[in-house]
GROMACS .gro file of N, CA, C and O in nm:
model
  500
    1UNK      N    1   5.478   1.519   1.858
    1UNK     CA    2   5.602   1.460   1.874
    1UNK      C    3   5.578   1.324   1.949
    1UNK      O    4   5.517   1.337   2.060
    2UNK      N    5   5.627   1.233   1.943
    2UNK     CA    6   5.643   1.095   2.009
    2UNK      C    7   5.768   1.082   2.081
    2UNK      O    8   5.867   1.095   2.002
    3UNK      N    9   5.780   1.059   2.204
    3UNK     CA   10   5.905   1.014   2.273
    3UNK      C   11   5.919   0.878   2.287
    3UNK      O   12   5.826   0.809   2.327
    4UNK      N   13   6.048   0.829   2.261
    4UNK     CA   14   6.069   0.680   2.259
    4UNK      C   15   6.189   0.667   2.355
    4UNK      O   16   6.293   0.713   2.339
    5UNK      N   17   6.181   0.551   2.428
    5UNK     CA   18   6.289   0.516   2.518
    5UNK      C   19   6.310   0.362   2.509
    5UNK      O   20   6.212   0.282   2.544
    6UNK      N   21   6.417   0.313   2.465
    6UNK     CA   22   6.453   0.178   2.461
    6UNK      C   23   6.506   0.119   2.584
    6UNK      O   24   6.572   0.193   2.664
    7UNK      N   25   6.500  -0.017   2.601
    7UNK     CA   26   6.553  -0.075   2.710
    7UNK      C   27   6.580  -0.234   2.658
    7UNK      O   28   6.524  -0.270   2.559
    8UNK      N   29   6.642  -0.306   2.740
    8UNK     CA   30   6.665  -0.441   2.723
    8UNK      C   31   6.798  -0.478   2.668
    8UNK      O   32   6.817  -0.600   2.641
    9UNK      N   33   6.870  -0.371   2.617
    9UNK     CA   34   7.008  -0.432   2.569
    9UNK      C   35   7.098  -0.483   2.664
    9UNK      O   36   7.049  -0.480   2.786
   10UNK      N   37   7.210  -0.531   2.635
   10UNK     CA   38   7.314  -0.578   2.733
   10UNK      C   39   7.423  -0.665   2.664
   10UNK      O   40   7.424  -0.681   2.547
   11UNK      N   41   7.478  -0.744   2.747
   11UNK     CA   42   7.592  -0.830   2.697
   11UNK      C   43   7.540  -0.986   2.705
   11UNK      O   44   7.483  -1.023   2.787
   12UNK      N   45   7.534  -1.053   2.585
   12UNK     CA   46   7.494  -1.183   2.586
   12UNK      C   47   7.608  -1.269   2.473
   12UNK      O   48   7.677  -1.207   2.408
   13UNK      N   49   7.612  -1.377   2.519
   13UNK     CA   50   7.701  -1.483   2.446
   13UNK      C   51   7.630  -1.517   2.312
   13UNK      O   52   7.523  -1.508   2.273
   14UNK      N   53   7.740  -1.552   2.212
   14UNK     CA   54   7.684  -1.601   2.083
   14UNK      C   55   7.577  -1.720   2.095
   14UNK      O   56   7.605  -1.809   2.181
   15UNK      N   57   7.470  -1.706   2.013
   15UNK     CA   58   7.366  -1.792   2.032
   15UNK      C   59   7.251  -1.749   2.133
   15UNK      O   60   7.144  -1.827   2.129
   16UNK      N   61   7.286  -1.651   2.203
   16UNK     CA   62   7.173  -1.617   2.315
   16UNK      C   63   7.066  -1.530   2.260
   16UNK      O   64   7.056  -1.513   2.139
   17UNK      N   65   6.990  -1.485   2.351
   17UNK     CA   66   6.871  -1.412   2.311
   17UNK      C   67   6.858  -1.289   2.395
   17UNK      O   68   6.899  -1.290   2.511
   18UNK      N   69   6.807  -1.188   2.347
   18UNK     CA   70   6.761  -1.057   2.415
   18UNK      C   71   6.621  -1.012   2.358
   18UNK      O   72   6.596  -1.029   2.243
   19UNK      N   73   6.545  -0.944   2.426
   19UNK     CA   74   6.432  -0.877   2.401
   19UNK      C   75   6.445  -0.741   2.421
   19UNK      O   76   6.450  -0.694   2.536
   20UNK      N   77   6.444  -0.649   2.331
   20UNK     CA   78   6.450  -0.504   2.336
   20UNK      C   79   6.287  -0.459   2.349
   20UNK      O   80   6.205  -0.523   2.278
   21UNK      N   81   6.282  -0.342   2.426
   21UNK     CA   82   6.153  -0.283   2.442
   21UNK      C   83   6.178  -0.124   2.398
   21UNK      O   84   6.277  -0.080   2.421
   22UNK      N   85   6.072  -0.079   2.356
   22UNK     CA   86   6.073   0.076   2.337
   22UNK      C   87   5.935   0.121   2.374
   22UNK      O   88   5.826   0.091   2.312
   23UNK      N   89   5.945   0.213   2.482
   23UNK     CA   90   5.825   0.272   2.551
   23UNK      C   91   5.807   0.399   2.482
   23UNK      O   92   5.901   0.493   2.469
   24UNK      N   93   5.678   0.425   2.434
   24UNK     CA   94   5.652   0.547   2.357
   24UNK      C   95   5.539   0.640   2.461
   24UNK      O   96   5.467   0.583   2.542
   25UNK      N   97   5.576   0.757   2.451
   25UNK     CA   98   5.482   0.870   2.510
   25UNK      C   99   5.472   0.995   2.423
   25UNK      O  100   5.535   1.002   2.322
   26UNK      N  101   5.363   1.078   2.476
   26UNK     CA  102   5.344   1.188   2.376
   26UNK      C  103   5.227   1.154   2.284
   26UNK      O  104   5.129   1.121   2.334
   27UNK      N  105   5.249   1.171   2.159
   27UNK     CA  106   5.142   1.147   2.075
   27UNK      C  107   5.095   1.002   2.068
   27UNK      O  108   5.165   0.908   2.098
   28UNK      N  109   4.990   0.974   2.009
   28UNK     CA  110   4.924   0.852   2.018
   28UNK      C  111   5.022   0.742   1.936
   28UNK      O  112   5.037   0.750   1.817
   29UNK      N  113   5.069   0.649   2.017
   29UNK     CA  114   5.153   0.553   1.965
   29UNK      C  115   5.101   0.467   1.845
   29UNK      O  116   5.169   0.435   1.752
   30UNK      N  117   4.957   0.434   1.863
   30UNK     CA  118   4.905   0.340   1.764
   30UNK      C  119   4.882   0.411   1.635
   30UNK      O  120   4.852   0.353   1.537
   31UNK      N  121   4.917   0.560   1.623
   31UNK     CA  122   4.904   0.620   1.502
   31UNK      C  123   5.022   0.589   1.400
   31UNK      O  124   5.025   0.632   1.289
   32UNK      N  125   5.137   0.540   1.466
   32UNK     CA  126   5.243   0.514   1.392
   32UNK      C  127   5.294   0.390   1.355
   32UNK      O  128   5.281   0.302   1.437
   33UNK      N  129   5.341   0.374   1.229
   33UNK     CA  130   5.426   0.263   1.205
   33UNK      C  131   5.545   0.271   1.275
   33UNK      O  132   5.600   0.383   1.305
   34UNK      N  133   5.613   0.158   1.313
   34UNK     CA  134   5.746   0.157   1.380
   34UNK      C  135   5.848   0.092   1.332
   34UNK      O  136   5.815  -0.016   1.253
   35UNK      N  137   5.977   0.110   1.369
   35UNK     CA  138   6.079   0.033   1.309
   35UNK      C  139   6.198   0.016   1.410
   35UNK      O  140   6.195   0.105   1.495
   36UNK      N  141   6.281  -0.063   1.373
   36UNK     CA  142   6.405  -0.078   1.462
   36UNK      C  143   6.529  -0.065   1.363
   36UNK      O  144   6.526  -0.111   1.253
   37UNK      N  145   6.630   0.014   1.400
   37UNK     CA  146   6.754   0.047   1.332
   37UNK      C  147   6.854  -0.006   1.413
   37UNK      O  148   6.854  -0.026   1.533
   38UNK      N  149   6.986  -0.022   1.358
   38UNK     CA  150   7.098  -0.036   1.443
   38UNK      C  151   7.221   0.016   1.377
   38UNK      O  152   7.224   0.049   1.264
   39UNK      N  153   7.320   0.058   1.466
   39UNK     CA  154   7.438   0.121   1.425
   39UNK      C  155   7.550   0.054   1.489
   39UNK      O  156   7.567   0.059   1.620
   40UNK      N  157   7.655  -0.018   1.411
   40UNK     CA  158   7.764  -0.075   1.473
   40UNK      C  159   7.875   0.025   1.477
   40UNK      O  160   7.869   0.122   1.401
   41UNK      N  161   7.983  -0.005   1.555
   41UNK     CA  162   8.089   0.100   1.559
   41UNK      C  163   8.145   0.122   1.419
   41UNK      O  164   8.180   0.021   1.348
   42UNK      N  165   8.170   0.245   1.385
   42UNK     CA  166   8.229   0.274   1.240
   42UNK      C  167   8.141   0.249   1.129
   42UNK      O  168   8.199   0.266   1.021
   43UNK      N  169   8.030   0.220   1.143
   43UNK     CA  170   7.927   0.185   1.033
   43UNK      C  171   7.814   0.289   1.026
   43UNK      O  172   7.775   0.337   1.141
   44UNK      N  173   7.746   0.285   0.925
   44UNK     CA  174   7.623   0.377   0.909
   44UNK      C  175   7.498   0.298   0.978
   44UNK      O  176   7.498   0.185   0.991
   45UNK      N  177   7.406   0.378   1.021
   45UNK     CA  178   7.296   0.327   1.083
   45UNK      C  179   7.212   0.252   0.971
   45UNK      O  180   7.186   0.297   0.870
   46UNK      N  181   7.167   0.131   1.012
   46UNK     CA  182   7.105   0.051   0.922
   46UNK      C  183   6.966   0.001   0.967
   46UNK      O  184   6.955  -0.020   1.084
   47UNK      N  185   6.882  -0.029   0.883
   47UNK     CA  186   6.740  -0.076   0.902
   47UNK      C  187   6.741  -0.215   0.946
   47UNK      O  188   6.824  -0.296   0.880
   48UNK      N  189   6.661  -0.253   1.042
   48UNK     CA  190   6.647  -0.387   1.090
   48UNK      C  191   6.510  -0.444   1.056
   48UNK      O  192   6.496  -0.559   0.997
   49UNK      N  193   6.397  -0.386   1.111
   49UNK     CA  194   6.266  -0.429   1.086
   49UNK      C  195   6.173  -0.328   1.104
   49UNK      O  196   6.190  -0.218   1.172
   50UNK      N  197   6.056  -0.352   1.050
   50UNK     CA  198   5.931  -0.250   1.071
   50UNK      C  199   5.808  -0.310   1.088
   50UNK      O  200   5.787  -0.438   1.072
   51UNK      N  201   5.702  -0.261   1.140
   51UNK     CA  202   5.587  -0.293   1.172
   51UNK      C  203   5.472  -0.192   1.148
   51UNK      O  204   5.495  -0.083   1.176
   52UNK      N  205   5.357  -0.245   1.098
   52UNK     CA  206   5.261  -0.131   1.071
   52UNK      C  207   5.185  -0.098   1.213
   52UNK      O  208   5.208  -0.163   1.297
   53UNK      N  209   5.089   0.011   1.196
   53UNK     CA  210   5.042   0.059   1.308
   53UNK      C  211   4.955  -0.063   1.380
   53UNK      O  212   4.952  -0.040   1.510
   54UNK      N  213   4.906  -0.141   1.310
   54UNK     CA  214   4.814  -0.239   1.378
   54UNK      C  215   4.898  -0.357   1.415
   54UNK      O  216   4.842  -0.428   1.505
   55UNK      N  217   5.023  -0.359   1.360
   55UNK     CA  218   5.080  -0.472   1.403
   55UNK      C  219   5.060  -0.610   1.288
   55UNK      O  220   5.128  -0.705   1.314
   56UNK      N  221   4.966  -0.580   1.205
   56UNK     CA  222   4.916  -0.685   1.115
   56UNK      C  223   5.022  -0.712   1.002
   56UNK      O  224   5.020  -0.822   0.938
   57UNK      N  225   5.127  -0.614   0.986
   57UNK     CA  226   5.215  -0.642   0.860
   57UNK      C  227   5.358  -0.598   0.936
   57UNK      O  228   5.379  -0.527   1.012
   58UNK      N  229   5.445  -0.699   0.893
   58UNK     CA  230   5.597  -0.681   0.938
   58UNK      C  231   5.687  -0.696   0.822
   58UNK      O  232   5.646  -0.768   0.728
   59UNK      N  233   5.808  -0.642   0.839
   59UNK     CA  234   5.915  -0.654   0.735
   59UNK      C  235   6.034  -0.669   0.798
   59UNK      O  236   6.053  -0.602   0.897
   60UNK      N  237   6.114  -0.762   0.744
   60UNK     CA  238   6.255  -0.772   0.795
   60UNK      C  239   6.364  -0.766   0.695
   60UNK      O  240   6.341  -0.813   0.579
   61UNK      N  241   6.480  -0.713   0.722
   61UNK     CA  242   6.591  -0.703   0.634
   61UNK      C  243   6.655  -0.852   0.638
   61UNK      O  244   6.622  -0.940   0.738
   62UNK      N  245   6.721  -0.888   0.540
   62UNK     CA  246   6.765  -1.019   0.514
   62UNK      C  247   6.841  -1.081   0.628
   62UNK      O  248   6.824  -1.202   0.677
   63UNK      N  249   6.942  -0.998   0.693
   63UNK     CA  250   7.020  -1.052   0.804
   63UNK      C  251   6.939  -1.083   0.922
   63UNK      O  252   6.990  -1.162   1.017
   64UNK      N  253   6.812  -1.063   0.947
   64UNK     CA  254   6.741  -1.086   1.047
   64UNK      C  255   6.644  -1.191   1.046
   64UNK      O  256   6.588  -1.248   1.143
   65UNK      N  257   6.606  -1.227   0.919
   65UNK     CA  258   6.501  -1.333   0.901
   65UNK      C  259   6.526  -1.461   0.971
   65UNK      O  260   6.630  -1.525   0.955
   66UNK      N  261   6.428  -1.505   1.020
   66UNK     CA  262   6.426  -1.626   1.115
   66UNK      C  263   6.479  -1.624   1.255
   66UNK      O  264   6.474  -1.713   1.322
   67UNK      N  265   6.548  -1.493   1.281
   67UNK     CA  266   6.609  -1.488   1.404
   67UNK      C  267   6.540  -1.381   1.496
   67UNK      O  268   6.538  -1.391   1.613
   68UNK      N  269   6.507  -1.262   1.429
   68UNK     CA  270   6.428  -1.153   1.502
   68UNK      C  271   6.281  -1.154   1.476
   68UNK      O  272   6.227  -1.184   1.365
   69UNK      N  273   6.220  -1.113   1.576
   69UNK     CA  274   6.079  -1.088   1.562
   69UNK      C  275   6.042  -0.956   1.615
   69UNK      O  276   6.068  -0.919   1.740
   70UNK      N  277   5.966  -0.881   1.537
   70UNK     CA  278   5.917  -0.741   1.592
   70UNK      C  279   5.778  -0.762   1.631
   70UNK      O  280   5.692  -0.833   1.552
   71UNK      N  281   5.726  -0.677   1.717
   71UNK     CA  282   5.598  -0.697   1.762
   71UNK      C  283   5.568  -0.567   1.854
   71UNK      O  284   5.642  -0.474   1.872
   72UNK      N  285   5.437  -0.547   1.871
   72UNK     CA  286   5.387  -0.405   1.932
   72UNK      C  287   5.265  -0.446   2.022
   72UNK      O  288   5.182  -0.536   1.988
   73UNK      N  289   5.250  -0.363   2.124
   73UNK     CA  290   5.136  -0.379   2.210
   73UNK      C  291   5.097  -0.249   2.220
   73UNK      O  292   5.136  -0.162   2.305
   74UNK      N  293   4.985  -0.209   2.142
   74UNK     CA  294   4.931  -0.067   2.143
   74UNK      C  295   4.871  -0.031   2.274
   74UNK      O  296   4.867   0.085   2.317
   75UNK      N  297   4.817  -0.127   2.348
   75UNK     CA  298   4.759  -0.094   2.481
   75UNK      C  299   4.876  -0.058   2.582
   75UNK      O  300   4.838   0.038   2.668
   76UNK      N  301   4.983  -0.098   2.553
   76UNK     CA  302   5.084  -0.058   2.651
   76UNK      C  303   5.195   0.044   2.594
   76UNK      O  304   5.296   0.078   2.659
   77UNK      N  305   5.156   0.089   2.473
   77UNK     CA  306   5.246   0.183   2.405
   77UNK      C  307   5.393   0.144   2.394
   77UNK      O  308   5.475   0.198   2.428
   78UNK      N  309   5.418   0.002   2.343
   78UNK     CA  310   5.552  -0.050   2.366
   78UNK      C  311   5.564  -0.133   2.236
   78UNK      O  312   5.477  -0.204   2.184
   79UNK      N  313   5.686  -0.105   2.175
   79UNK     CA  314   5.744  -0.181   2.078
   79UNK      C  315   5.841  -0.290   2.120
   79UNK      O  316   5.908  -0.252   2.215
   80UNK      N  317   5.853  -0.404   2.052
   80UNK     CA  318   5.944  -0.493   2.094
   80UNK      C  319   6.021  -0.551   1.990
   80UNK      O  320   5.985  -0.542   1.856
   81UNK      N  321   6.150  -0.595   2.011
   81UNK     CA  322   6.246  -0.668   1.911
   81UNK      C  323   6.291  -0.806   1.998
   81UNK      O  324   6.389  -0.784   2.071
   82UNK      N  325   6.235  -0.902   1.955
   82UNK     CA  326   6.287  -1.034   2.019
   82UNK      C  327   6.405  -1.083   1.922
   82UNK      O  328   6.369  -1.107   1.801
   83UNK      N  329   6.521  -1.085   1.968
   83UNK     CA  330   6.644  -1.139   1.898
   83UNK      C  331   6.679  -1.268   1.950
   83UNK      O  332   6.727  -1.292   2.054
   84UNK      N  333   6.690  -1.368   1.864
   84UNK     CA  334   6.751  -1.502   1.905
   84UNK      C  335   6.878  -1.541   1.794
   84UNK      O  336   6.897  -1.473   1.717
   85UNK      N  337   6.932  -1.643   1.857
   85UNK     CA  338   7.051  -1.685   1.778
   85UNK      C  339   7.151  -1.568   1.744
   85UNK      O  340   7.203  -1.561   1.632
   86UNK      N  341   7.172  -1.492   1.843
   86UNK     CA  342   7.270  -1.368   1.820
   86UNK      C  343   7.412  -1.399   1.778
   86UNK      O  344   7.449  -1.510   1.826
   87UNK      N  345   7.451  -1.330   1.695
   87UNK     CA  346   7.590  -1.343   1.647
   87UNK      C  347   7.675  -1.227   1.667
   87UNK      O  348   7.622  -1.101   1.707
   88UNK      N  349   7.806  -1.231   1.680
   88UNK     CA  350   7.890  -1.122   1.715
   88UNK      C  351   7.865  -0.988   1.610
   88UNK      O  352   7.865  -0.879   1.667
   89UNK      N  353   7.824  -1.021   1.482
   89UNK     CA  354   7.799  -0.918   1.395
   89UNK      C  355   7.655  -0.838   1.432
   89UNK      O  356   7.632  -0.732   1.365
   90UNK      N  357   7.581  -0.899   1.524
   90UNK     CA  358   7.468  -0.822   1.564
   90UNK      C  359   7.500  -0.718   1.676
   90UNK      O  360   7.414  -0.637   1.715
   91UNK      N  361   7.631  -0.710   1.707
   91UNK     CA  362   7.666  -0.611   1.812
   91UNK      C  363   7.651  -0.467   1.751
   91UNK      O  364   7.703  -0.434   1.647
   92UNK      N  365   7.561  -0.379   1.812
   92UNK     CA  366   7.540  -0.247   1.770
   92UNK      C  367   7.459  -0.180   1.877
   92UNK      O  368   7.409  -0.237   1.982
   93UNK      N  369   7.438  -0.046   1.850
   93UNK     CA  370   7.342   0.029   1.939
   93UNK      C  371   7.218   0.008   1.845
   93UNK      O  372   7.198   0.037   1.734
   94UNK      N  373   7.106  -0.030   1.915
   94UNK     CA  374   6.971  -0.037   1.850
   94UNK      C  375   6.875   0.054   1.886
   94UNK      O  376   6.873   0.103   2.008
   95UNK      N  377   6.816   0.117   1.784
   95UNK     CA  378   6.741   0.234   1.808
   95UNK      C  379   6.595   0.208   1.749
   95UNK      O  380   6.564   0.142   1.649
   96UNK      N  381   6.499   0.251   1.828
   96UNK     CA  382   6.353   0.228   1.777
   96UNK      C  383   6.326   0.365   1.713
   96UNK      O  384   6.377   0.474   1.748
   97UNK      N  385   6.213   0.368   1.634
   97UNK     CA  386   6.175   0.476   1.540
   97UNK      C  387   6.030   0.468   1.503
   97UNK      O  388   5.992   0.367   1.480
   98UNK      N  389   5.990   0.590   1.520
   98UNK     CA  390   5.854   0.613   1.467
   98UNK      C  391   5.856   0.651   1.316
   98UNK      O  392   5.937   0.740   1.286
   99UNK      N  393   5.795   0.595   1.226
   99UNK     CA  394   5.807   0.623   1.097
   99UNK      C  395   5.679   0.672   1.025
   99UNK      O  396   5.594   0.662   1.085
  100UNK      N  397   5.703   0.733   0.918
  100UNK     CA  398   5.576   0.820   0.849
  100UNK      C  399   5.493   0.730   0.794
  100UNK      O  400   5.361   0.738   0.796
  101UNK      N  401   5.540   0.617   0.735
  101UNK     CA  402   5.450   0.517   0.666
  101UNK      C  403   5.511   0.384   0.665
  101UNK      O  404   5.636   0.361   0.646
  102UNK      N  405   5.441   0.284   0.694
  102UNK     CA  406   5.485   0.128   0.677
  102UNK      C  407   5.494   0.098   0.526
  102UNK      O  408   5.399   0.134   0.444
  103UNK      N  409   5.606   0.045   0.482
  103UNK     CA  410   5.624   0.005   0.357
  103UNK      C  411   5.713  -0.127   0.369
  103UNK      O  412   5.810  -0.127   0.450
  104UNK      N  413   5.671  -0.223   0.294
  104UNK     CA  414   5.745  -0.366   0.299
  104UNK      C  415   5.878  -0.346   0.218
  104UNK      O  416   5.899  -0.430   0.118
  105UNK      N  417   5.957  -0.270   0.267
  105UNK     CA  418   6.096  -0.258   0.216
  105UNK      C  419   6.193  -0.197   0.320
  105UNK      O  420   6.150  -0.163   0.414
  106UNK      N  421   6.325  -0.204   0.277
  106UNK     CA  422   6.417  -0.142   0.377
  106UNK      C  423   6.406   0.007   0.383
  106UNK      O  424   6.392   0.063   0.288
  107UNK      N  425   6.382   0.056   0.504
  107UNK     CA  426   6.359   0.187   0.534
  107UNK      C  427   6.489   0.274   0.544
  107UNK      O  428   6.598   0.205   0.589
  108UNK      N  429   6.487   0.398   0.526
  108UNK     CA  430   6.607   0.490   0.547
  108UNK      C  431   6.583   0.585   0.650
  108UNK      O  432   6.459   0.600   0.699
  109UNK      N  433   6.681   0.649   0.691
  109UNK     CA  434   6.668   0.766   0.794
  109UNK      C  435   6.558   0.866   0.760
  109UNK      O  436   6.494   0.931   0.840
  110UNK      N  437   6.538   0.897   0.618
  110UNK     CA  438   6.450   0.992   0.587
  110UNK      C  439   6.311   0.953   0.602
  110UNK      O  440   6.227   1.023   0.602
  111UNK      N  441   6.280   0.824   0.630
  111UNK     CA  442   6.157   0.765   0.678
  111UNK      C  443   6.119   0.781   0.815
  111UNK      O  444   6.007   0.759   0.847
  112UNK      N  445   6.198   0.831   0.888
  112UNK     CA  446   6.180   0.841   1.042
  112UNK      C  447   6.139   0.966   1.081
  112UNK      O  448   6.181   1.081   1.058
  113UNK      N  449   6.028   0.961   1.171
  113UNK     CA  450   5.964   1.076   1.227
  113UNK      C  451   6.033   1.110   1.352
  113UNK      O  452   6.066   1.225   1.391
  114UNK      N  453   6.066   1.006   1.437
  114UNK     CA  454   6.122   1.030   1.573
  114UNK      C  455   6.206   0.915   1.611
  114UNK      O  456   6.180   0.800   1.566
  115UNK      N  457   6.316   0.944   1.685
  115UNK     CA  458   6.420   0.839   1.723
  115UNK      C  459   6.423   0.818   1.864
  115UNK      O  460   6.388   0.920   1.940
  116UNK      N  461   6.448   0.692   1.919
  116UNK     CA  462   6.480   0.693   2.050
  116UNK      C  463   6.629   0.715   2.066
  116UNK      O  464   6.703   0.740   1.984
  117UNK      N  465   6.674   0.709   2.203
  117UNK     CA  466   6.810   0.726   2.226
  117UNK      C  467   6.905   0.611   2.199
  117UNK      O  468   7.040   0.631   2.207
  118UNK      N  469   6.862   0.498   2.189
  118UNK     CA  470   6.941   0.371   2.160
  118UNK      C  471   6.960   0.289   2.284
  118UNK      O  472   6.971   0.338   2.388
  119UNK      N  473   6.988   0.145   2.264
  119UNK     CA  474   7.032   0.064   2.359
  119UNK      C  475   7.144  -0.035   2.301
  119UNK      O  476   7.134  -0.068   2.200
  120UNK      N  477   7.251  -0.052   2.397
  120UNK     CA  478   7.357  -0.112   2.339
  120UNK      C  479   7.338  -0.267   2.355
  120UNK      O  480   7.295  -0.310   2.463
  121UNK      N  481   7.366  -0.336   2.238
  121UNK     CA  482   7.363  -0.485   2.243
  121UNK      C  483   7.498  -0.528   2.195
  121UNK      O  484   7.546  -0.495   2.100
  122UNK      N  485   7.560  -0.613   2.284
  122UNK     CA  486   7.700  -0.676   2.268
  122UNK      C  487   7.691  -0.812   2.273
  122UNK      O  488   7.638  -0.872   2.369
  123UNK      N  489   7.725  -0.888   2.147
  123UNK     CA  490   7.734  -1.015   2.148
  123UNK      C  491   7.869  -1.075   2.152
  123UNK      O  492   7.957  -1.040   2.071
  124UNK      N  493   7.911  -1.141   2.259
  124UNK     CA  494   8.058  -1.195   2.280
  124UNK      C  495   8.064  -1.332   2.230
  124UNK      O  496   7.984  -1.420   2.236
  125UNK      N  497   8.184  -1.353   2.164
  125UNK     CA  498   8.210  -1.482   2.113
  125UNK      C  499   8.295  -1.578   2.190
  125UNK      O  500   8.337  -1.537   2.307
   0.00000   0.00000   0.00000
């Protein structure tokens, strides 16, 4: 089992930026493809972005393209999500996840091996 702890959330104004981090411990981080999901109040958890174990391949859902960037540093056992040009509809709890397999498609919760506890992102208008 890999343990995941997110950080970096907070309150930001429309158009602002945040960088989320996800620190991993336990099993070898570099063995896992990773992903970010989010859950807004009253909505289902939805996929945001994923990255292969090496970081060489990334995939983004349509609403993030051009604004969000996923990356990882395997030497630091850390996953990142750089979020720019934030919108009020980006307000959600953001979760990092270790996934069973990298696929260039929107992932579902059944693809997830381990979840972090989440970090709140609030975008004010």
